[in-house]
Each structure stands twice: as structure tokens, then as C-alpha cells.
mmCIF file of C-alpha atoms in Angstrom:
data_model
loop_
_atom_site.group_PDB
_atom_site.id
_atom_site.type_symbol
_atom_site.label_atom_id
_atom_site.label_comp_id
_atom_site.label_asym_id
_atom_site.label_seq_id
_atom_site.Cartn_x
_atom_site.Cartn_y
_atom_site.Cartn_z
ATOM 1 C CA MET A 1 24.303 -54.855 -97.034
ATOM 2 C CA GLY A 2 21.439 -52.384 -95.945
ATOM 3 C CA LEU A 3 19.571 -55.339 -95.599
ATOM 4 C CA ARG A 4 21.916 -56.955 -92.961
ATOM 5 C CA LEU A 5 21.817 -53.781 -90.868
ATOM 6 C CA VAL A 6 18.083 -53.727 -90.464
ATOM 7 C CA ASP A 7 17.915 -57.296 -89.469
ATOM 8 C CA LYS A 8 20.556 -56.546 -86.406
ATOM 9 C CA GLN A 9 18.423 -53.451 -85.854
ATOM 10 C CA ASN A 10 15.449 -55.540 -85.482
ATOM 11 C CA GLN A 11 17.107 -58.444 -83.219
ATOM 12 C CA GLN A 12 18.605 -55.805 -80.773
ATOM 13 C CA SER A 13 15.011 -54.317 -80.454
ATOM 14 C CA GLN A 14 13.663 -57.647 -79.990
ATOM 15 C CA ARG A 15 16.524 -58.950 -77.359
ATOM 16 C CA MET A 16 15.886 -55.374 -75.340
ATOM 17 C CA VAL A 17 11.967 -56.086 -75.420
ATOM 18 C CA ILE A 18 12.323 -59.608 -73.758
ATOM 19 C CA PHE A 19 15.454 -58.421 -71.456
ATOM 20 C CA GLY A 20 12.886 -55.447 -70.162
ATOM 21 C CA ALA A 21 10.151 -58.573 -69.830
ATOM 22 C CA ILE A 22 12.095 -60.548 -68.083
ATOM 23 C CA PHE A 23 13.331 -57.534 -65.978
ATOM 24 C CA LEU A 24 9.887 -56.766 -65.219
ATOM 25 C CA LEU A 25 8.907 -60.195 -64.240
ATOM 26 C CA MET A 26 11.558 -60.694 -61.803
ATOM 27 C CA THR A 27 10.593 -57.711 -60.136
ATOM 28 C CA LEU A 28 6.958 -58.497 -59.732
ATOM 29 C CA LEU A 29 8.178 -61.831 -58.386
ATOM 30 C CA ILE A 30 10.559 -60.147 -55.903
ATOM 31 C CA LEU A 31 7.712 -57.510 -54.564
ATOM 32 C CA TYR A 32 5.236 -60.775 -53.999
ATOM 33 C CA SER A 33 7.747 -62.678 -52.191
ATOM 34 C CA SER A 34 8.779 -59.789 -50.065
ATOM 35 C CA ASN A 35 4.939 -59.181 -48.963
ATOM 36 C CA SER A 36 4.391 -62.880 -48.665
ATOM 37 C CA GLY A 37 7.177 -62.916 -46.315
ATOM 38 C CA ASN A 38 5.807 -60.162 -44.456
ATOM 39 C CA THR A 39 2.479 -61.596 -44.031
ATOM 40 C CA ALA A 40 4.029 -65.071 -43.074
ATOM 41 C CA ASN A 41 6.128 -63.091 -40.284
ATOM 42 C CA ASP A 42 3.543 -60.300 -39.269
ATOM 43 C CA THR A 43 2.323 -62.251 -36.413
ATOM 44 C CA TYR A 44 5.691 -62.238 -34.897
ATOM 45 C CA SER A 45 6.680 -58.467 -35.977
ATOM 46 C CA PRO A 46 7.249 -56.082 -33.399
ATOM 47 C CA PHE A 47 3.254 -54.521 -32.123
ATOM 48 C CA ARG A 48 2.699 -51.361 -32.993
ATOM 49 C CA ASN A 49 -0.235 -49.005 -33.410
ATOM 50 C CA SER A 50 -2.762 -50.124 -30.805
ATOM 51 C CA TYR A 51 -3.821 -46.631 -29.673
ATOM 52 C CA HIS A 52 -6.567 -46.930 -32.637
ATOM 53 C CA HIS A 53 -7.166 -50.882 -33.610
ATOM 54 C CA ALA A 54 -10.523 -51.411 -31.686
ATOM 55 C CA ALA A 55 -13.369 -49.805 -33.896
ATOM 56 C CA LYS A 56 -15.325 -50.147 -31.178
ATOM 57 C CA SER A 57 -14.025 -50.822 -27.825
ATOM 58 C CA THR A 58 -15.351 -53.847 -25.393
ATOM 59 C CA ASP A 59 -17.463 -52.491 -23.101
ATOM 60 C CA LEU A 60 -15.640 -53.896 -19.704
ATOM 61 C CA LYS A 61 -18.248 -53.281 -17.125
ATOM 62 C CA LYS A 62 -20.528 -55.781 -18.809
ATOM 63 C CA TRP A 63 -17.623 -58.106 -20.349
ATOM 64 C CA ALA A 64 -17.339 -61.122 -18.022
ATOM 65 C CA GLY A 65 -18.912 -60.482 -14.797
ATOM 66 C CA LYS A 66 -17.952 -61.699 -11.227
ATOM 67 C CA GLU A 67 -18.687 -65.165 -12.101
ATOM 68 C CA GLY A 68 -15.203 -65.914 -13.473
ATOM 69 C CA TYR A 69 -13.899 -65.994 -10.439
ATOM 70 C CA MET A 70 -13.815 -69.508 -8.714
ATOM 71 C CA VAL A 71 -13.139 -69.211 -4.752
ATOM 72 C CA VAL A 72 -10.522 -71.788 -3.647
ATOM 73 C CA TYR A 73 -11.705 -72.545 -0.412
ATOM 74 C CA GLY A 74 -14.855 -72.058 1.477
ATOM 75 C CA ASN A 75 -18.133 -70.586 -0.170
ATOM 76 C CA LYS A 76 -17.041 -66.595 -0.704
ATOM 77 C CA SER A 77 -17.700 -65.129 -3.619
ATOM 78 C CA MET A 78 -16.340 -62.132 -5.624
ATOM 79 C CA THR A 79 -18.538 -59.103 -4.482
ATOM 80 C CA LEU A 80 -16.258 -56.795 -4.067
ATOM 81 C CA HIS A 81 -16.904 -52.916 -5.526
ATOM 82 C CA CYS A 82 -15.097 -49.638 -4.894
ATOM 83 C CA HIS A 83 -15.631 -46.155 -5.927
ATOM 84 C CA GLU A 84 -11.958 -45.088 -5.925
ATOM 85 C CA CYS A 85 -8.922 -47.421 -6.265
ATOM 86 C CA ALA A 86 -5.350 -46.879 -6.231
ATOM 87 C CA LEU A 87 -3.497 -49.595 -8.475
ATOM 88 C CA VAL A 88 -0.003 -49.623 -7.377
ATOM 89 C CA THR A 89 2.404 -50.754 -10.125
ATOM 90 C CA SER A 90 5.700 -52.518 -9.163
ATOM 91 C CA SER A 91 7.761 -50.053 -11.560
ATOM 92 C CA SER A 92 10.530 -48.036 -9.889
ATOM 93 C CA HIS A 93 9.101 -44.737 -10.704
ATOM 94 C CA VAL A 94 7.178 -44.787 -7.391
ATOM 95 C CA LEU A 95 10.702 -44.317 -5.392
ATOM 96 C CA GLY A 96 10.668 -40.745 -4.161
ATOM 97 C CA SER A 97 7.121 -39.994 -4.974
ATOM 98 C CA GLY A 98 6.081 -39.686 -1.253
ATOM 99 C CA VAL A 99 2.419 -40.790 -1.962
ATOM 100 C CA GLY A 100 2.221 -43.923 0.375
ATOM 101 C CA ASP A 101 -0.429 -41.724 2.790
ATOM 102 C CA GLU A 102 -2.470 -40.871 0.039
ATOM 103 C CA ILE A 103 -2.690 -44.424 -1.386
ATOM 104 C CA ASP A 104 -3.344 -45.663 2.134
ATOM 105 C CA ARG A 105 -6.080 -43.368 2.223
ATOM 106 C CA THR A 106 -8.003 -44.276 -1.072
ATOM 107 C CA GLU A 107 -10.816 -46.919 -0.460
ATOM 108 C CA CYS A 108 -9.252 -49.719 -2.282
ATOM 109 C CA VAL A 109 -5.524 -50.412 -2.826
ATOM 110 C CA ILE A 110 -4.587 -53.051 -5.373
ATOM 111 C CA ARG A 111 -1.144 -54.446 -5.995
ATOM 112 C CA MET A 112 0.559 -57.085 -7.399
ATOM 113 C CA ASN A 113 2.368 -60.491 -7.251
ATOM 114 C CA ASP A 114 5.442 -60.126 -4.764
ATOM 115 C CA ALA A 115 5.630 -56.043 -4.573
ATOM 116 C CA PRO A 116 6.194 -55.326 -0.909
ATOM 117 C CA THR A 117 4.783 -52.604 1.030
ATOM 118 C CA THR A 118 7.487 -52.817 4.413
ATOM 119 C CA GLY A 119 10.221 -50.314 4.025
ATOM 120 C CA PHE A 120 8.651 -48.821 1.311
ATOM 121 C CA GLU A 121 5.596 -47.474 2.985
ATOM 122 C CA GLN A 122 6.376 -43.532 2.327
ATOM 123 C CA ASP A 123 5.935 -44.209 -1.464
ATOM 124 C CA VAL A 124 3.664 -46.916 -1.837
ATOM 125 C CA GLY A 125 1.637 -47.086 1.305
ATOM 126 C CA ASN A 126 0.809 -50.079 3.612
ATOM 127 C CA ARG A 127 -2.431 -51.017 2.871
ATOM 128 C CA SER A 128 -3.857 -53.683 0.582
ATOM 129 C CA THR A 129 -7.550 -54.928 -0.757
ATOM 130 C CA VAL A 130 -6.528 -56.939 -3.639
ATOM 131 C CA ARG A 131 -3.374 -58.651 -4.561
ATOM 132 C CA VAL A 132 -3.324 -60.155 -8.374
ATOM 133 C CA VAL A 133 -0.570 -63.019 -8.116
ATOM 134 C CA ALA A 134 0.428 -64.748 -11.312
ATOM 135 C CA HIS A 135 1.151 -68.346 -11.217
ATOM 136 C CA SER A 136 4.720 -67.924 -11.542
ATOM 137 C CA SER A 137 5.007 -65.712 -8.189
ATOM 138 C CA VAL A 138 2.615 -68.033 -6.138
ATOM 139 C CA PHE A 139 5.966 -69.406 -4.082
ATOM 140 C CA ARG A 140 7.320 -65.963 -3.761
ATOM 141 C CA VAL A 141 4.203 -64.960 -2.041
ATOM 142 C CA VAL A 142 3.182 -67.523 0.046
ATOM 143 C CA ARG A 143 6.833 -67.821 1.375
ATOM 144 C CA ARG A 144 6.297 -64.274 3.305
ATOM 145 C CA PRO A 145 2.867 -65.020 4.612
ATOM 146 C CA SER A 146 3.459 -62.112 7.321
ATOM 147 C CA GLU A 147 4.139 -59.569 4.177
ATOM 148 C CA PHE A 148 1.110 -60.696 1.574
ATOM 149 C CA LEU A 149 -0.854 -62.613 3.590
ATOM 150 C CA ASN A 150 -2.160 -61.667 6.651
ATOM 151 C CA LYS A 151 -0.650 -58.235 7.158
ATOM 152 C CA THR A 152 -3.848 -56.753 5.715
ATOM 153 C CA PRO A 153 -7.402 -57.946 7.217
ATOM 154 C CA ASP A 154 -9.745 -59.273 4.336
ATOM 155 C CA LEU A 155 -7.417 -59.148 1.873
ATOM 156 C CA VAL A 156 -8.460 -60.476 -1.647
ATOM 157 C CA VAL A 157 -6.102 -62.741 -3.358
ATOM 158 C CA ILE A 158 -6.872 -63.454 -6.835
ATOM 159 C CA PHE A 159 -4.462 -65.969 -8.821
ATOM 160 C CA TRP A 160 -4.181 -65.973 -12.351
ATOM 161 C CA GLY A 161 -2.567 -68.371 -14.654
ATOM 162 C CA PRO A 162 -3.130 -71.711 -17.465
ATOM 163 C CA PRO A 163 -5.715 -73.839 -15.754
ATOM 164 C CA THR A 164 -3.295 -76.899 -15.837
ATOM 165 C CA LYS A 165 -1.391 -75.251 -13.016
ATOM 166 C CA ILE A 166 -3.577 -73.568 -10.728
ATOM 167 C CA GLY A 167 -7.188 -74.904 -11.949
ATOM 168 C CA LYS A 168 -8.944 -76.859 -9.109
ATOM 169 C CA ASP A 169 -9.450 -79.489 -11.259
ATOM 170 C CA ALA A 170 -5.944 -79.788 -12.319
ATOM 171 C CA LYS A 171 -5.118 -80.837 -8.568
ATOM 172 C CA GLY A 172 -1.526 -79.905 -9.045
ATOM 173 C CA THR A 173 1.129 -78.972 -6.662
ATOM 174 C CA LEU A 174 0.276 -75.020 -6.985
ATOM 175 C CA PHE A 175 -3.360 -75.296 -6.674
ATOM 176 C CA ARG A 176 -2.947 -77.203 -3.364
ATOM 177 C CA LEU A 177 -0.584 -75.074 -1.645
ATOM 178 C CA ILE A 178 -2.922 -71.934 -2.791
ATOM 179 C CA GLN A 179 -5.585 -74.231 -1.070
ATOM 180 C CA ARG A 180 -3.355 -74.672 1.727
ATOM 181 C CA VAL A 181 -2.809 -70.893 2.268
ATOM 182 C CA SER A 182 -6.428 -70.300 1.961
ATOM 183 C CA MET A 183 -7.220 -72.584 4.765
ATOM 184 C CA THR A 184 -4.424 -71.755 7.188
ATOM 185 C CA TYR A 185 -5.098 -67.505 6.563
ATOM 186 C CA THR A 186 -8.685 -67.142 7.214
ATOM 187 C CA ASN A 187 -9.072 -63.480 6.518
ATOM 188 C CA LEU A 188 -8.365 -64.165 2.821
ATOM 189 C CA SER A 189 -10.586 -64.556 -0.007
ATOM 190 C CA SER A 190 -8.901 -66.319 -2.556
ATOM 191 C CA PHE A 191 -9.552 -67.021 -5.939
ATOM 192 C CA THR A 192 -8.648 -68.028 -9.144
ATOM 193 C CA ILE A 193 -9.941 -66.860 -12.864
ATOM 194 C CA ALA A 194 -11.760 -69.645 -13.982
ATOM 195 C CA PRO A 195 -10.501 -71.241 -17.246
ATOM 196 C CA SER A 196 -13.619 -69.990 -19.088
ATOM 197 C CA LYS A 197 -12.482 -66.359 -18.053
ATOM 198 C CA MET A 198 -8.855 -67.100 -19.127
ATOM 199 C CA ARG A 199 -9.865 -67.813 -22.521
ATOM 200 C CA LYS A 200 -11.884 -64.383 -22.633
ATOM 201 C CA PHE A 201 -8.953 -62.560 -21.795
ATOM 202 C CA ASP A 202 -6.985 -64.050 -24.857
ATOM 203 C CA SER A 203 -9.828 -63.327 -26.926
ATOM 204 C CA LEU A 204 -10.170 -59.577 -25.443
ATOM 205 C CA PHE A 205 -6.175 -59.164 -26.525
ATOM 206 C CA GLN A 206 -6.821 -60.059 -29.944
ATOM 207 C CA ARG A 207 -10.174 -57.622 -30.178
ATOM 208 C CA GLU A 208 -8.008 -54.733 -28.610
ATOM 209 C CA THR A 209 -4.914 -55.444 -30.775
ATOM 210 C CA GLY A 210 -5.832 -57.536 -33.516
ATOM 211 C CA ARG A 211 -3.161 -60.050 -32.545
ATOM 212 C CA ASP A 212 -3.661 -63.717 -31.514
ATOM 213 C CA ARG A 213 -1.811 -64.079 -28.632
ATOM 214 C CA GLU A 214 -0.923 -67.594 -29.186
ATOM 215 C CA LYS A 215 0.289 -67.283 -32.686
ATOM 216 C CA SER A 216 1.801 -63.813 -32.036
ATOM 217 C CA ARG A 217 3.590 -65.803 -28.928
ATOM 218 C CA SER A 218 2.582 -63.206 -26.544
ATOM 219 C CA TRP A 219 2.309 -63.827 -22.733
ATOM 220 C CA LEU A 220 -0.013 -61.584 -21.326
ATOM 221 C CA SER A 221 1.165 -59.819 -18.182
ATOM 222 C CA THR A 222 0.194 -59.451 -14.421
ATOM 223 C CA GLY A 223 -0.816 -55.729 -15.502
ATOM 224 C CA TRP A 224 -3.046 -56.873 -18.386
ATOM 225 C CA PHE A 225 -5.028 -59.025 -15.758
ATOM 226 C CA THR A 226 -5.235 -56.351 -13.156
ATOM 227 C CA MET A 227 -6.222 -53.180 -15.070
ATOM 228 C CA VAL A 228 -9.375 -55.613 -16.248
ATOM 229 C CA ILE A 229 -10.009 -56.586 -12.916
ATOM 230 C CA ALA A 230 -9.565 -52.967 -11.540
ATOM 231 C CA ILE A 231 -11.712 -52.001 -14.103
ATOM 232 C CA GLU A 232 -14.918 -54.535 -12.890
ATOM 233 C CA ILE A 233 -14.541 -53.557 -9.407
ATOM 234 C CA CYS A 234 -13.528 -49.599 -9.538
ATOM 235 C CA ASP A 235 -15.367 -46.601 -10.369
ATOM 236 C CA ASN A 236 -12.597 -44.702 -10.914
ATOM 237 C CA ILE A 237 -8.882 -45.827 -11.061
ATOM 238 C CA HIS A 238 -5.520 -43.938 -10.105
ATOM 239 C CA VAL A 239 -2.434 -45.725 -11.188
ATOM 240 C CA TYR A 240 0.992 -45.302 -10.028
ATOM 241 C CA GLY A 241 4.199 -45.476 -11.523
ATOM 242 C CA MET A 242 3.001 -46.563 -14.981
ATOM 243 C CA VAL A 243 4.621 -45.154 -18.100
ATOM 244 C CA PRO A 244 3.156 -44.203 -20.960
ATOM 245 C CA PRO A 245 3.059 -46.650 -24.292
ATOM 246 C CA ASN A 246 5.582 -44.027 -25.940
ATOM 247 C CA TYR A 247 8.124 -43.636 -22.698
ATOM 248 C CA CYS A 248 11.116 -45.905 -24.011
ATOM 249 C CA ALA A 249 11.188 -44.611 -27.545
ATOM 250 C CA ARG A 250 11.941 -40.771 -26.112
ATOM 251 C CA ARG A 251 14.938 -38.921 -27.234
ATOM 252 C CA PRO A 252 17.208 -38.237 -25.330
ATOM 253 C CA GLN A 253 16.366 -41.763 -23.823
ATOM 254 C CA PRO A 254 15.075 -42.005 -20.590
ATOM 255 C CA LYS A 255 17.748 -42.575 -17.494
ATOM 256 C CA ARG A 256 18.122 -45.783 -16.384
ATOM 257 C CA MET A 257 15.482 -47.515 -14.078
ATOM 258 C CA PRO A 258 14.955 -50.517 -12.143
ATOM 259 C CA TYR A 259 12.120 -52.432 -13.566
ATOM 260 C CA HIS A 260 10.836 -53.186 -9.981
ATOM 261 C CA TYR A 261 10.897 -50.992 -7.181
ATOM 262 C CA TYR A 262 11.830 -53.458 -4.826
ATOM 263 C CA LYS A 263 14.932 -54.772 -6.908
ATOM 264 C CA PRO A 264 17.089 -51.747 -7.493
ATOM 265 C CA ARG A 265 19.778 -54.413 -9.316
ATOM 266 C CA GLY A 266 17.308 -55.894 -11.284
ATOM 267 C CA PRO A 267 17.185 -55.571 -15.498
ATOM 268 C CA ASP A 268 16.724 -51.960 -16.747
ATOM 269 C CA GLU A 269 12.789 -50.956 -17.020
ATOM 270 C CA CYS A 270 13.370 -50.002 -21.043
ATOM 271 C CA VAL A 271 15.648 -52.629 -22.273
ATOM 272 C CA THR A 272 12.872 -55.046 -20.884
ATOM 273 C CA TYR A 273 10.132 -53.743 -22.394
ATOM 274 C CA LEU A 274 11.672 -53.194 -25.606
ATOM 275 C CA GLN A 275 13.025 -56.714 -25.662
ATOM 276 C CA ASN A 276 9.911 -58.142 -24.823
ATOM 277 C CA GLU A 277 8.103 -56.243 -27.525
ATOM 278 C CA LYS A 278 10.282 -57.041 -30.627
ATOM 279 C CA GLY A 279 11.157 -60.623 -29.199
ATOM 280 C CA ARG A 280 10.356 -62.851 -31.798
ATOM 281 C CA ARG A 281 11.764 -66.246 -30.241
ATOM 282 C CA GLY A 282 10.022 -67.729 -27.134
ATOM 283 C CA ASN A 283 7.184 -65.899 -25.775
ATOM 284 C CA HIS A 284 7.161 -62.457 -24.406
ATOM 285 C CA HIS A 285 4.843 -59.931 -22.733
ATOM 286 C CA ARG A 286 4.166 -56.885 -25.069
ATOM 287 C CA PHE A 287 4.084 -54.661 -22.142
ATOM 288 C CA ILE A 288 4.407 -51.620 -25.004
ATOM 289 C CA THR A 289 1.151 -53.125 -26.639
ATOM 290 C CA GLU A 290 -0.842 -53.388 -23.475
ATOM 291 C CA LYS A 291 0.198 -49.727 -22.578
ATOM 292 C CA GLN A 292 -1.524 -48.330 -26.050
ATOM 293 C CA VAL A 293 -4.619 -50.289 -25.075
ATOM 294 C CA PHE A 294 -4.557 -49.044 -21.424
ATOM 295 C CA ALA A 295 -4.244 -45.088 -23.099
ATOM 296 C CA ARG A 296 -7.659 -45.906 -25.061
ATOM 297 C CA TRP A 297 -9.016 -47.522 -21.713
ATOM 298 C CA ALA A 298 -8.350 -44.798 -19.926
ATOM 299 C CA LYS A 299 -10.651 -42.221 -21.637
ATOM 300 C CA LEU A 300 -13.444 -44.868 -21.376
ATOM 301 C CA TYR A 301 -12.903 -45.734 -17.473
ATOM 302 C CA ASN A 302 -12.002 -42.904 -15.493
ATOM 303 C CA ILE A 303 -8.456 -44.102 -15.580
ATOM 304 C CA THR A 304 -5.705 -41.834 -14.383
ATOM 305 C CA PHE A 305 -1.888 -41.881 -14.375
ATOM 306 C CA SER A 306 0.396 -40.488 -12.138
ATOM 307 C CA HIS A 307 4.412 -40.764 -11.408
ATOM 308 C CA PRO A 308 4.868 -40.200 -14.187
ATOM 309 C CA LYS A 309 1.506 -38.608 -14.945
ATOM 310 C CA TRP A 310 0.446 -38.812 -18.605
#
């Protein structure tokens, strides 16, 4: 009887050891699978902590040079240099600022896409020195030439987009339209960003954020191109209307603000930022990640922000 009891106890002990080993093995497998899954999805996860990613930031003053701009018509070259620049964003935060005269007094004024000045002069000024235009905004810009193309003498317009759409070799609808506009309005100095420089913009994004643009399904914003161009041509930059990277995470949440100052019924700014930042399906702008990089660049290239100030 005593022997049987000992055998049963031994069997129970062996079972406990076996069950314990199986449980430990299953736990390790689950943890491994979880980590592997996170790695696989890492390129599609929301971007974070780009403040300090680059151990050594790229010197944008030497980064690509002005040879990366291709003239659309004629024999002009991109030689613009400004000591003081006002970079006017399209954000509704500029409304009510009353800084229009201050902006117009700045040596060079940089604007984006189809952001108008007519009707908003008190807050955004009237002058334009450079306008950076995305391929997706070309039609909206050329539809209103009196507002965007011949309102300011000696305007520099820089078009950016995939070489297959706006490249000179593509000879597509967009390039022909840009070329026709450049021939019609002789006050313009029109350039497209060269394919080689477009690739460098992608590489710059990866170096500064640690994310491959294509694998992370990201679209660079016009703001990204405009900020880099401003750093190339300006000694000092005053940015109007751009919020800091942590703005939409504040508590209580910021009040609703239209994404564009000229579209009061447009989408909410923070909703747009957060949806794009966290988007995994399709391609998205990573506005918040870009602003984290801008915050780092501000310390290197004499960039100040106002309305809001940060």
C-alpha cells in the first residue's frame, strides 16, 4: 500500500513538471509571436519620438544645393537667397493674428499651394516671393492666375511631385500645363524639383525619422518640401501658423480649428493630423512626425514659430 502511494505521488510530480514545461514553452511562443508581429507591423505603426532620432542631423545647407531645381521654360536658374523669410502656412491659426503688414515687410515671403491672400491681407499679407506647389494643387493654382501667378512681380514657383507626373521627360498633361503657364506669365520663374532631388527628399525623411517613406506608406507633405526649401534659401525663417508637434495631444483638447484658413467649413486640423499620423491603410501624410523634425531643425537653422508661439 505504501509503495502504491509513493508511485502515485511520483506520477503526480512528473505530470506537474511536464505541465509546467508545456506552460513555459507556450508562454515563450506567445511572446515570440507577439514581438515578431510588432516587428512586421512596425513600418505601419504610428510614428513616435522623432525628436531625437537622428544622432547627427543632416546639414541642409549643404544637403542638395540649388542644382536640384529644373527650370520649366527659358534659361533661368534658381539663385534666390534671402536673409529674412516669412513662411506663411495655410493653417487657420493665422486668422485674427493681424500680422499681415509684418509679413509684407519681410524680405522674402514663402507660401504654399493655393493659399490665397485676397480677403486675408490683414492676417497673411499680400506679397509672395516663393510659392511651393504640389502636383495635386497645380490645377487649382492655374485656374486663378490673377491670384497666384501674376499678382506679384518676379515670383518664383517651385512645383514638386512624382517625375512621372511633372517631370520634363514625362511630357504629361501636368508638365505641359506648367510649361504653358510659364510661357504665358513671363514674370514667373518656374521650376520643378529634379528626380534626383525627389529621391533625396525620401532619403532625408528616412534619416531624420528612421522610417522608409514607401514601406511606411507615407506621403511627404508640401510643408516638408517648403521647410527644406526655406532652409536652403533663407538665413532666418519666421513660420506663421504652424502648431507644435504635441498640440493635438494636449488636455483639454484644443478647440476645433479648420485645417485651412481659407476653407472655414473644411476638416478639423487635429482630426486631420491624427488620422494621417495613425493611418495604416493606404498612404498618409505624417504631419506630426514632420513637425517633430522641424522642432529639431529649428535649433539648427534660426527658425522661429508664432501664432502659436513655441
